[in-house]
XYZ file of N, CA and C in Angstrom:
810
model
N 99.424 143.310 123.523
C 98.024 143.738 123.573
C 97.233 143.141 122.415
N 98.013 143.028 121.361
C 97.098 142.418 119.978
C 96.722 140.871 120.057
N 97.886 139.972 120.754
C 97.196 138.303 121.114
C 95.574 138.591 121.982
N 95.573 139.783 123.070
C 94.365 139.354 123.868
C 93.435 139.448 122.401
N 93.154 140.386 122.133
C 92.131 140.141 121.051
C 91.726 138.942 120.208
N 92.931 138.648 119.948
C 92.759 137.436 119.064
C 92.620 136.664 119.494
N 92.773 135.789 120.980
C 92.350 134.535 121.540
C 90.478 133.976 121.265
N 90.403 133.406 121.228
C 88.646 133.321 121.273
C 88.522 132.523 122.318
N 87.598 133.354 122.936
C 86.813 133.380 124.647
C 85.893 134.285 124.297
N 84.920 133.568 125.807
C 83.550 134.213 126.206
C 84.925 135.424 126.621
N 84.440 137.029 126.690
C 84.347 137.831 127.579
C 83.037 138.599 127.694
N 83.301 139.384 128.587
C 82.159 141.009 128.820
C 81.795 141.686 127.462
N 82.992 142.017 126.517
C 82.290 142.719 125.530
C 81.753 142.162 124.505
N 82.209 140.476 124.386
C 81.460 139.879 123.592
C 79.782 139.185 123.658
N 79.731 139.025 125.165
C 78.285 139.208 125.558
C 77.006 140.419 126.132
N 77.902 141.169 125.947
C 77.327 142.604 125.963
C 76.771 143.149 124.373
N 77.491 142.809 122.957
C 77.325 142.564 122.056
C 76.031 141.761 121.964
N 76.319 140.185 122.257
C 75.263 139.335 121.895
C 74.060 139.843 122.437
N 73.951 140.777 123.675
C 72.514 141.364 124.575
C 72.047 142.036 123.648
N 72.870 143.366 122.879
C 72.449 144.227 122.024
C 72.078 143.843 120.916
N 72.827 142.562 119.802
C 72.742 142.456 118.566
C 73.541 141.503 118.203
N 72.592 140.324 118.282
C 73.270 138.688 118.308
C 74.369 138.648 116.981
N 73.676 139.478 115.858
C 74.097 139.520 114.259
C 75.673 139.828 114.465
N 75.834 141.142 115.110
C 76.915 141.711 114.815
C 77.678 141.250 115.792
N 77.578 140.124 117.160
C 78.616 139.564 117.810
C 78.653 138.100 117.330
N 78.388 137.554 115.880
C 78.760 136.750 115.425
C 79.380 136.940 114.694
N 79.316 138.299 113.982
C 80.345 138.831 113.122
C 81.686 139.415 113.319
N 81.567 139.864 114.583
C 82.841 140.418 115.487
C 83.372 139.429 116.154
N 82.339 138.323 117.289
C 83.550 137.284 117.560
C 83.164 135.981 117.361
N 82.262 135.369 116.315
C 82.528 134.365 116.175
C 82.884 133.513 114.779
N 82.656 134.296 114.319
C 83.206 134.379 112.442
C 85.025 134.323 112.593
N 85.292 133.358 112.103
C 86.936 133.366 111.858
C 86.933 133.036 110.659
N 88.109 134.179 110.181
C 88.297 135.479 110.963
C 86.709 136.849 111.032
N 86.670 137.187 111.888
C 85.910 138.148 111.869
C 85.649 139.204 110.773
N 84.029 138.924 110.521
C 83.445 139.852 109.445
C 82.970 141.154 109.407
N 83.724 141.208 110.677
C 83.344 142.791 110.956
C 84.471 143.293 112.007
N 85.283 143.972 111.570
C 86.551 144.412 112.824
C 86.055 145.113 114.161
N 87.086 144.683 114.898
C 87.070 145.192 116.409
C 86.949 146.960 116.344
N 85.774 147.354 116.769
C 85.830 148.584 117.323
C 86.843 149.193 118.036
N 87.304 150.272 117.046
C 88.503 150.570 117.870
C 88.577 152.384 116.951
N 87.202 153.544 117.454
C 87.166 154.432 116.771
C 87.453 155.872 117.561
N 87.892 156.457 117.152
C 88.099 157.769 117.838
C 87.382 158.254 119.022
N 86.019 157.674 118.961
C 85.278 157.876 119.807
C 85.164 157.464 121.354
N 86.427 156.389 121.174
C 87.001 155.498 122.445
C 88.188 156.357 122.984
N 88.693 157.338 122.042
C 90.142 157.577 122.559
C 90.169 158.710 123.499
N 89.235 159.490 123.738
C 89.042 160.345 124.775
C 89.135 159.687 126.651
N 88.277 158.322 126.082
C 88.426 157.595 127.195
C 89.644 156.536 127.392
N 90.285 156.206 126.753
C 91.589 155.437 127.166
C 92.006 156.430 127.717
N 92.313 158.079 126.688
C 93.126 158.577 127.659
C 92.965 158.910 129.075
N 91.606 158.795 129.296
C 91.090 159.025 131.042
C 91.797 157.749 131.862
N 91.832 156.780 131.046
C 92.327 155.359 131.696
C 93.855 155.778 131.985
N 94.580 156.089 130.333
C 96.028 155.679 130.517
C 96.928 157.192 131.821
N 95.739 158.227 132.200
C 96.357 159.314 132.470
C 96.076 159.224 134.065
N 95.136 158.308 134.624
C 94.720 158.101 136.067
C 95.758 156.982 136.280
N 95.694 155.442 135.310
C 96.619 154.594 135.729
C 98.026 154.274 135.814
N 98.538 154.520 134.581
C 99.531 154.781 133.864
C 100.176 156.068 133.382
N 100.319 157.007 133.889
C 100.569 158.409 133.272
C 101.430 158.319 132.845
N 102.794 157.420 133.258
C 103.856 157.291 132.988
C 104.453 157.183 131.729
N 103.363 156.371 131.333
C 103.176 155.618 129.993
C 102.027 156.521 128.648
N 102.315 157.566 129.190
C 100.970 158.245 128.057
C 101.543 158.432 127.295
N 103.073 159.167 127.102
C 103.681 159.669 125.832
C 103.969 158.517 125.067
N 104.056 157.504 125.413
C 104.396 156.268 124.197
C 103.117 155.570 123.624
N 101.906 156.344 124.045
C 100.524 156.000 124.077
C 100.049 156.637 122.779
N 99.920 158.036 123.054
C 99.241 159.005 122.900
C 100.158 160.239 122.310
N 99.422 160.924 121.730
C 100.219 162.357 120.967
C 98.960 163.103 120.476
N 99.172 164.724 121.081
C 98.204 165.411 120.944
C 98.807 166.254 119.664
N 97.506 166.459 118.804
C 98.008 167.200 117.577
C 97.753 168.747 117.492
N 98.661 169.326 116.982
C 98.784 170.517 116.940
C 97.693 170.918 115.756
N 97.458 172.287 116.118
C 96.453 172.968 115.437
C 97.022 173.154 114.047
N 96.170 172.665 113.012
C 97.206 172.619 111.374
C 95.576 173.096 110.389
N 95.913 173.336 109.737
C 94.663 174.235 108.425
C 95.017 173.059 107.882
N 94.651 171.724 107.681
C 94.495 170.309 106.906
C 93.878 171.211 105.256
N 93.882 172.358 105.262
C 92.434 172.662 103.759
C 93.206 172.953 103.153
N 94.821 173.625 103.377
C 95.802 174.098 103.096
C 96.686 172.885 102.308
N 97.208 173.590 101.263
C 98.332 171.748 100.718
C 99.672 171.977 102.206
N 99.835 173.034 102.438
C 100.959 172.921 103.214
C 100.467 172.273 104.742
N 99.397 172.345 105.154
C 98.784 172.231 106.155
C 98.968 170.526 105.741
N 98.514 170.230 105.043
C 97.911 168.684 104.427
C 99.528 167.618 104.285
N 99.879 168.713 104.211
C 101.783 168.336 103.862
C 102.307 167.581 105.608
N 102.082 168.823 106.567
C 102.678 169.314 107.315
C 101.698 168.086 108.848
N 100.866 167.734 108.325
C 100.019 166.732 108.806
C 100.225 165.487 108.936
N 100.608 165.314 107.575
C 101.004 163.523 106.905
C 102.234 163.280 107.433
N 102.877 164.591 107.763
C 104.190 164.473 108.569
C 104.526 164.234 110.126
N 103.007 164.589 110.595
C 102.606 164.776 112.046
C 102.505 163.158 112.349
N 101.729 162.502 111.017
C 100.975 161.225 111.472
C 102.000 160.078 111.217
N 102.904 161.129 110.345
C 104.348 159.475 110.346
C 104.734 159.814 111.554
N 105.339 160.782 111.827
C 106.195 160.386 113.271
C 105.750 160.153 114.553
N 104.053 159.845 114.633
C 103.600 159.167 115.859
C 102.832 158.071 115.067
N 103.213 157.620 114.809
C 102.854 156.153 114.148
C 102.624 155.049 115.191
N 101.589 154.395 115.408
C 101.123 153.507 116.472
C 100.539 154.012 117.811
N 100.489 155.673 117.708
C 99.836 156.164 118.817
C 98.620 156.302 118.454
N 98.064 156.645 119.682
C 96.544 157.413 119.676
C 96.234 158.840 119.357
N 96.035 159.475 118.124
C 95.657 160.680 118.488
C 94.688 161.125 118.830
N 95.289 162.398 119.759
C 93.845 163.022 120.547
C 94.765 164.832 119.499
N 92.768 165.084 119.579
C 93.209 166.749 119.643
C 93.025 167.357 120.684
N 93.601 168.544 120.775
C 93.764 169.317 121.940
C 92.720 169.072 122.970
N 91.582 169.848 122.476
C 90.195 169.482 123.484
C 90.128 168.203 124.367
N 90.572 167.179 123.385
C 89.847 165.772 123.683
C 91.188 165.894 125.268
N 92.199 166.259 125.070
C 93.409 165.902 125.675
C 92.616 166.877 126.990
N 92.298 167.965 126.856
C 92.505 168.795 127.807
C 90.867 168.095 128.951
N 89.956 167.867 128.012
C 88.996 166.811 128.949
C 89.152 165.978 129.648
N 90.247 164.614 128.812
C 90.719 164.220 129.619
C 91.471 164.364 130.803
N 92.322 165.550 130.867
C 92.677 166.085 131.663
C 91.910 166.523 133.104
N 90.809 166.890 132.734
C 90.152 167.263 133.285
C 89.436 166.290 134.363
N 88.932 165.138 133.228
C 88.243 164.006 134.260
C 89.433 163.156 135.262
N 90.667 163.415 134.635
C 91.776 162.546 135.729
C 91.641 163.609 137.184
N 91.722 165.148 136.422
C 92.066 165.647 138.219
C 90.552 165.502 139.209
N 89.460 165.156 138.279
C 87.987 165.255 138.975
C 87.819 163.450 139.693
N 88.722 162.845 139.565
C 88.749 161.751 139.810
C 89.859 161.868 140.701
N 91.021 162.419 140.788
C 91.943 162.489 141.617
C 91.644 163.488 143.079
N 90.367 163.943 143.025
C 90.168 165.139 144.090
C 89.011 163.831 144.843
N 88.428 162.964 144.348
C 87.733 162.471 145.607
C 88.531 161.392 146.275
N 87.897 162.054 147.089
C 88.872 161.520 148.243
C 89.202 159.760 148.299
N 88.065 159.221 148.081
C 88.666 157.490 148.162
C 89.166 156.978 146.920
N 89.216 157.360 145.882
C 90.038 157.048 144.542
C 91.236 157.517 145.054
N 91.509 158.734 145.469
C 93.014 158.909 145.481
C 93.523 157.958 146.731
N 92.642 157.705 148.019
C 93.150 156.704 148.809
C 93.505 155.632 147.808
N 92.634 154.795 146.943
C 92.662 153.761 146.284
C 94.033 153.441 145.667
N 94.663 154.710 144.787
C 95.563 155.003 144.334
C 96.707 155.768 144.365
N 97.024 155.778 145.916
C 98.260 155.673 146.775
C 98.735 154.569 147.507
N 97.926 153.190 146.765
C 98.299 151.701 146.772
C 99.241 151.161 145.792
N 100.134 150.105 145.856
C 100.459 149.285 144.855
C 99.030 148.733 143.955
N 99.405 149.013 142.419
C 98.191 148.302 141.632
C 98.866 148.368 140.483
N 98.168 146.986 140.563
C 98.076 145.768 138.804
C 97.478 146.948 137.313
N 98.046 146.661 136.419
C 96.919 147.462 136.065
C 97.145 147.111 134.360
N 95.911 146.661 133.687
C 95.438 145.984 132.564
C 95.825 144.515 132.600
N 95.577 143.906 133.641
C 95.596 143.039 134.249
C 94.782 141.703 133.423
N 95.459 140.765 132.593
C 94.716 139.785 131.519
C 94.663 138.228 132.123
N 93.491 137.882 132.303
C 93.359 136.736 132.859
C 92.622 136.175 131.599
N 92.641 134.563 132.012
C 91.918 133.589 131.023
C 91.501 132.325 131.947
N 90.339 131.980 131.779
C 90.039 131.460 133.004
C 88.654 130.390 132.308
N 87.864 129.068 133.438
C 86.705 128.780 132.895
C 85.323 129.442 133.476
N 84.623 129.498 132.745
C 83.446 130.011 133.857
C 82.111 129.639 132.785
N 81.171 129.062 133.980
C 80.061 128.648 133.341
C 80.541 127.366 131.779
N 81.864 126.310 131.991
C 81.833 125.600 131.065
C 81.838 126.462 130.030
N 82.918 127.181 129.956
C 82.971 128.354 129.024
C 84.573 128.618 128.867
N 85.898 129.053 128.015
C 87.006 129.775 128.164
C 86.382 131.675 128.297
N 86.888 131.623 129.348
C 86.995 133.358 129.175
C 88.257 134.332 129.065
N 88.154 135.179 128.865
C 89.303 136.051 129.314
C 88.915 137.285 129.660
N 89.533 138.170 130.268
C 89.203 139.274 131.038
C 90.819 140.409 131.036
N 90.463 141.330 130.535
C 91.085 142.954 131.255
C 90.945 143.439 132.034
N 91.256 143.412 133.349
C 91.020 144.329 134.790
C 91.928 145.271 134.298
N 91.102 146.826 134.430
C 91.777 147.939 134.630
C 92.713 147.999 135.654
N 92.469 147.996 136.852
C 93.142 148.125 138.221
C 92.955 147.272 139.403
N 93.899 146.168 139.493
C 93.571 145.624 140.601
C 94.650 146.143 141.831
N 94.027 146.212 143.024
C 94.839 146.570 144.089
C 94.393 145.583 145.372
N 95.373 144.524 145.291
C 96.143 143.654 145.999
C 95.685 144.298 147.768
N 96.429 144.669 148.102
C 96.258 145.391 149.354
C 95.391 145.805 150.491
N 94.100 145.600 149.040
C 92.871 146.141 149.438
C 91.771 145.132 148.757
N 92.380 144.028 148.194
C 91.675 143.351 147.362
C 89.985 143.734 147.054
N 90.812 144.600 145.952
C 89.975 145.482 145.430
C 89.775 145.395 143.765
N 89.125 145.194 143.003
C 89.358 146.196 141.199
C 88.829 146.974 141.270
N 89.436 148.039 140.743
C 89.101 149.434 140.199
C 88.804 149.405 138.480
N 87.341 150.006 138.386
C 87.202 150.418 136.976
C 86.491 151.343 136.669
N 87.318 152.091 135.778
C 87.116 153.611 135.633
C 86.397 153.743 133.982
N 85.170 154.268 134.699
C 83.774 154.876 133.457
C 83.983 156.110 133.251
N 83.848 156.463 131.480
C 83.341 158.129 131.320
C 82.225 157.827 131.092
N 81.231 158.715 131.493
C 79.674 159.531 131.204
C 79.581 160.322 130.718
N 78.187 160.621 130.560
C 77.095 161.809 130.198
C 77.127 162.443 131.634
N 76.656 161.202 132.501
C 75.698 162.131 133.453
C 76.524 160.736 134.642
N 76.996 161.310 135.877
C 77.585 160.412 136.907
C 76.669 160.265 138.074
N 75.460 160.859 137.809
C 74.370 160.631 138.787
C 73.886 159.366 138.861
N 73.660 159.065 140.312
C 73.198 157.842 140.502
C 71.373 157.375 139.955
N 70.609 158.022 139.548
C 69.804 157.952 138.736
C 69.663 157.935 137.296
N 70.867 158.409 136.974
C 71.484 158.227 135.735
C 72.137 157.098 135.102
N 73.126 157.034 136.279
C 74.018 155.856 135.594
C 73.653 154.288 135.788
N 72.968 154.579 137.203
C 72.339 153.418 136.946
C 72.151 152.815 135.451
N 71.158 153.555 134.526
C 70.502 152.779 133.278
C 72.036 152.657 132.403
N 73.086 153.456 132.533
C 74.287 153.060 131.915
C 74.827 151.380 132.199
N 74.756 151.459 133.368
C 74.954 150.272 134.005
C 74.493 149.260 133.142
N 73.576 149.039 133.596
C 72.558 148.329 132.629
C 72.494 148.054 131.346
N 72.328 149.340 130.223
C 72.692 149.374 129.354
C 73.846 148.418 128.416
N 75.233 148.799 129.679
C 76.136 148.316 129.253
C 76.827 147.049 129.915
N 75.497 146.580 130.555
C 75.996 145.200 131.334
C 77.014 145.033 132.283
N 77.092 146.669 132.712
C 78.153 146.534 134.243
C 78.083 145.370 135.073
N 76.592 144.894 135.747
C 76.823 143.821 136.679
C 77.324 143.143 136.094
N 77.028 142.583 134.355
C 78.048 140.908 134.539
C 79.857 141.308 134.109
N 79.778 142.350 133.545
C 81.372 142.692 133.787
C 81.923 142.571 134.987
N 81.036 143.213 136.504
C 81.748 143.352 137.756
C 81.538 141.325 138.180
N 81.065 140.272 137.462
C 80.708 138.948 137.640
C 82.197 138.570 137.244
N 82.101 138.544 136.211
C 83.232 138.198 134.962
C 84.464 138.515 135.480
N 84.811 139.733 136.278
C 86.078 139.770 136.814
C 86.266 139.302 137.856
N 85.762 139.454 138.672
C 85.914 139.008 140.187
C 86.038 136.914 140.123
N 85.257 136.848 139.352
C 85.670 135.234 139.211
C 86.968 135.459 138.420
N 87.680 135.980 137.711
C 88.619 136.108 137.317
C 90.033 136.105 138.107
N 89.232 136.483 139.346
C 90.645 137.297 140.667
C 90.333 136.204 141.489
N 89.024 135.831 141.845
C 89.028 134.474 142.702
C 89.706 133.089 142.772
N 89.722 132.764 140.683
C 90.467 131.436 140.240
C 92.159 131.621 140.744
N 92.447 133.088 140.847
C 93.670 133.082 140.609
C 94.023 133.567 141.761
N 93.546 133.796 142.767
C 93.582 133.975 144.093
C 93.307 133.556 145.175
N 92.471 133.001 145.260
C 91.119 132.292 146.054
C 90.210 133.091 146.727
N 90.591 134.495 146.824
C 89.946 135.302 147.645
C 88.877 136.038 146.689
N 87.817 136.619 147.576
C 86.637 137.463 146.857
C 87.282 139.012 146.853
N 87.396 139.824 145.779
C 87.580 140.668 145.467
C 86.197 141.710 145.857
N 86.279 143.101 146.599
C 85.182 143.896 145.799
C 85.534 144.643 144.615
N 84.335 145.326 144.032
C 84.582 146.033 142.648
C 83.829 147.333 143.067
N 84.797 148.461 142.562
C 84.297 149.689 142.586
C 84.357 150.259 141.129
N 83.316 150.796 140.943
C 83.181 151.874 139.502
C 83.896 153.215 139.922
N 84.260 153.411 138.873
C 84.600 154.943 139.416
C 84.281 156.008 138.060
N 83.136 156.733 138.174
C 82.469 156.957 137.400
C 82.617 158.698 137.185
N 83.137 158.850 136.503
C 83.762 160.611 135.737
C 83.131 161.219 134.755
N 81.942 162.217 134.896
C 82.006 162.903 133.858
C 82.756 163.338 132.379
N 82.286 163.594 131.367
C 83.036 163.870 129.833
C 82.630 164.919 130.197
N 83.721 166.165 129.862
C 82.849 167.263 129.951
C 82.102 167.532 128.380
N 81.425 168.423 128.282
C 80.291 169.156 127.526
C 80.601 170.414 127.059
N 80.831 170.976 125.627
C 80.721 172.488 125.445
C 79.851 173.331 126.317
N 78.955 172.852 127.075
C 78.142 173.541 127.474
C 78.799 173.685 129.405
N 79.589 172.233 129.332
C 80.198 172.274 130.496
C 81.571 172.447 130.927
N 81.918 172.743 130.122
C 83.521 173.135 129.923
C 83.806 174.367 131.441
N 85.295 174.355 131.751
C 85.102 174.780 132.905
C 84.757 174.781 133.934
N 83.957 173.724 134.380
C 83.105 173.469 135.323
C 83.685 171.973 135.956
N 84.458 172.154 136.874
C 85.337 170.824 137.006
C 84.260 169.703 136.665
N 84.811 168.323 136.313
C 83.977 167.210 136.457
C 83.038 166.365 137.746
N 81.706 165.898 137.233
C 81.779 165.274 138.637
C 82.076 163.545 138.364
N 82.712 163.251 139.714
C 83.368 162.110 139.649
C 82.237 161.162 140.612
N 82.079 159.625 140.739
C 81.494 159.172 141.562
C 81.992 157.781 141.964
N 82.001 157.326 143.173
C 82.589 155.929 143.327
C 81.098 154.977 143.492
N 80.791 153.887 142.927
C 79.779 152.978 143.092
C 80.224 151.861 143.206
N 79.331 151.043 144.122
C 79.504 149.980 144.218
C 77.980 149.152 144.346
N 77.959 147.715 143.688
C 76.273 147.252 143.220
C 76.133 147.100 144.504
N 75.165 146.735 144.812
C 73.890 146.032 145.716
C 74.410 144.707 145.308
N 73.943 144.145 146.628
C 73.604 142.676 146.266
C 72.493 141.890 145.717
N 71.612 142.806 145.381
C 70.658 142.029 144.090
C 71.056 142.340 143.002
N 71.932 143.428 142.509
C 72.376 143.722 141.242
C 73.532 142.696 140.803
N 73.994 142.475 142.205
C 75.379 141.462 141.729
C 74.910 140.001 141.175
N 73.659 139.745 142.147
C 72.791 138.268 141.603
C 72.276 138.383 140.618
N 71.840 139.587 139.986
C 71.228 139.822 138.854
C 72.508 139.654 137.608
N 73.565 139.968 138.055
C 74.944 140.407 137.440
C 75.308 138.361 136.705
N 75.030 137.729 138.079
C 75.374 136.228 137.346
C 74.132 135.564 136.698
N 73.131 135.951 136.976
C 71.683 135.487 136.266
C 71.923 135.670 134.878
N 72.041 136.967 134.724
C 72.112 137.699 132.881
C 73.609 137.160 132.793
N 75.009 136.877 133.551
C 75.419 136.383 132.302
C 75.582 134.726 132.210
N 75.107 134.241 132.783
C 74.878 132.452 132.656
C 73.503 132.550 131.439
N 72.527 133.274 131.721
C 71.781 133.551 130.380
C 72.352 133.777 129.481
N 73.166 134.668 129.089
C 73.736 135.006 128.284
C 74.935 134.069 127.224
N 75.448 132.939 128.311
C 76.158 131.825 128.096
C 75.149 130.809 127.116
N 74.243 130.546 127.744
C 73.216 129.935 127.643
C 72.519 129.880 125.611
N 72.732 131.426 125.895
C 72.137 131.950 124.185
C 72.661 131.510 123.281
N 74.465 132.052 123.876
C 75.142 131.749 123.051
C 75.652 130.607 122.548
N 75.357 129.588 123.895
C 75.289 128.018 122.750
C 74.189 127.565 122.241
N 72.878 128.039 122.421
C 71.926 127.759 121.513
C 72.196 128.504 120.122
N 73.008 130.031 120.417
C 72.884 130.242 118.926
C 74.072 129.846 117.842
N 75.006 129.143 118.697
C 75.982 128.598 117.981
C 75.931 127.384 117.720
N 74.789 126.238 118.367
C 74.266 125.177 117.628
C 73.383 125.130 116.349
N 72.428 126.536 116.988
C 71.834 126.441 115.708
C 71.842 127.365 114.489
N 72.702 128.295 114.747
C 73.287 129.294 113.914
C 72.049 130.217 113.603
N 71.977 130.630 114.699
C 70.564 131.506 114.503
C 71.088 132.776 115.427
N 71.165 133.621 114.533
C 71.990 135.222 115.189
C 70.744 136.614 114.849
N 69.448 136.009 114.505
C 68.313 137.034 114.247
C 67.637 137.345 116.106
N 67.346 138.796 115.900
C 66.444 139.045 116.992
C 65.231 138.428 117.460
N 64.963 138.341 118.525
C 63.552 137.349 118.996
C 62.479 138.368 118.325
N 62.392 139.360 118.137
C 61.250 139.849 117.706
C 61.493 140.924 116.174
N 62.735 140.317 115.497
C 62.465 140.249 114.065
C 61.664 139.219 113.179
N 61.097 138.581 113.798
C 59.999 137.308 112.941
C 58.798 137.719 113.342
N 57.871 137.711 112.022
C 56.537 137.599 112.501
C 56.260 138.927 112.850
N 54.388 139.415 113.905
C 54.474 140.436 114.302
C 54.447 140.476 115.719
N 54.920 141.007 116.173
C 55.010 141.032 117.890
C 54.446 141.716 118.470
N 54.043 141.225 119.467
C 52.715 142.315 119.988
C 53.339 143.192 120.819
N 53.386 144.637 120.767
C 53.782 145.363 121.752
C 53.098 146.221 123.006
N 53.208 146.415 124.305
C 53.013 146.935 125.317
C 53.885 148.232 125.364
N 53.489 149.162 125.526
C 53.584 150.580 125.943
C 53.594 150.561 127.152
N 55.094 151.598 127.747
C 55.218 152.094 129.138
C 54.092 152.860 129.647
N 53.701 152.406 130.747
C 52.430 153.456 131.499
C 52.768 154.670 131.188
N 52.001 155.931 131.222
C 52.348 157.467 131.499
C 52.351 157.643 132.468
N 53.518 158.577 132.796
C 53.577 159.093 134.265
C 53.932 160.632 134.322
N 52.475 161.151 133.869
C 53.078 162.507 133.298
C 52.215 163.574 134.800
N 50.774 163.063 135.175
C 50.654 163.587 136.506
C 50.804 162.078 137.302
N 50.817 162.863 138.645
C 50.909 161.902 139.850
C 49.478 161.553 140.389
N 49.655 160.106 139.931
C 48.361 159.445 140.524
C 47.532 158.929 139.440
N 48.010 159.398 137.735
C 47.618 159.172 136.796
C 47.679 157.341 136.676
């Protein structure tokens, strides 16, 4: 798992980076060695475990280790801790909560009905390709491919799994050119066109605790998917202008920029 990182290739999260903040995906992947380490914070580990407990369950205990409730304020507590963290050394810890959420979003994902069809298939799963695209090296992680159905499966946590919602997640986080990026990934190495399904699971919420998760299966439109190779051949595009000219500042950190305000749409008809 530690070579994929280290290869240098275009992928998804490195141009999803450059969309957000050219600075800090020159610092993460194009600086060798990198001047800023790979994100890799607690805040992710709620969601692997949604990954490793839908795909892999098999494989969670050599993953993952949930920690027992300890008074850390205590020297014996503090003792009794440092002892917890040697003997799962190279795992992920989750605390209880985080474990039992996850829990939660695997069975809210396992109750609709076409995920669990999906996954009473043979499937691939963290699936590493390296491939060209757009005069580019890439490489790619497919969560789940299933052969059978020539299909990938990739599984999102949320806020909110509504389709008015996640949409702007989408977006946000450059789903279409991720669902681009793989599928040419499965094509080079297949010849066949893959579809791509999201499969999109609630986090639960203190406020939502108890309340099973809601789960959702999506799949783009076909203008989102054209939109999906537009933004990332743009995105290709940037990135060799900004690696010719070593220019990693925002288009509208120079100078003053004139800004436009969203209409109000506070009555109807306004």
């Amino acid at each position: 798992m530690g070579d994929y990182y280290k290869i240098k290739a275009l992928s998804h999260s490195m141009l999803s980076c450059l969309a957000q903040n050219p600075m800090e995906c020159r610092m993460r992947y194009v600086d060798d060695p990198p001047t800023l380490p790979r994100k890799d914070s607690a805040a992710f580990a709620m969601g692997h475990a949604v990954h490793c407990l839908a795909l892999e369950p098999e494989r969670f205990d050599e993953r993952f280790a949930v920690a027992p409730k300890v008074d850390r304020r205590t020297t014996a507590g503090k003792v009794a801790w440092a002892e917890y963290l040697a003997d799962c050394e190279g795992k992920t810890v989750l605390d209880e909560q985080d474990y039992a959420d996850a829990v939660a979003c695997v069975q809210a994902l396992n109750n609709h009905a076409d995920f669990a069809t999906i996954m009473a298939q043979p499937r691939r799963v963290e699936v590493e390709h390296y491939f060209d695209l757009f005069g580019h090296r890439f490489k790619a992680r497919l969560d789940c491919v299933v052969d059978s159905m020539r299909l990938i499966l990739d599984i999102k946590t949320t806020d909110d799994a509504s389709p008015h919602r996640w949409q702007w997640s989408a977006v946000d986080y450059g789903y279409h050119r991720q669902q681009i990026i793989y599928q040419e990934a499965l094509r080079q190495e297949t010849g066949k066109q893959y579809r791509f399904i999201f499969a999109v699971v609630e986090k639960p919420k203190p406020s939502t605790r108890g309340i099973p998760p809601t789960a959702a299966l999506y799949e783009l439109r076909e203008e989102s998917v054209l939109m999906g190779v537009e933004d990332t051949q743009d995105l290709v595009w940037q990135y060799e202008r900004r690696t010719k000219e070593n220019d990693w500042q925002q288009p509208y950190s120079d100078g003053i920029f004139p800004l436009r305000l969203p209409k109000r749409r506070v009555y109807e008809g306004e």
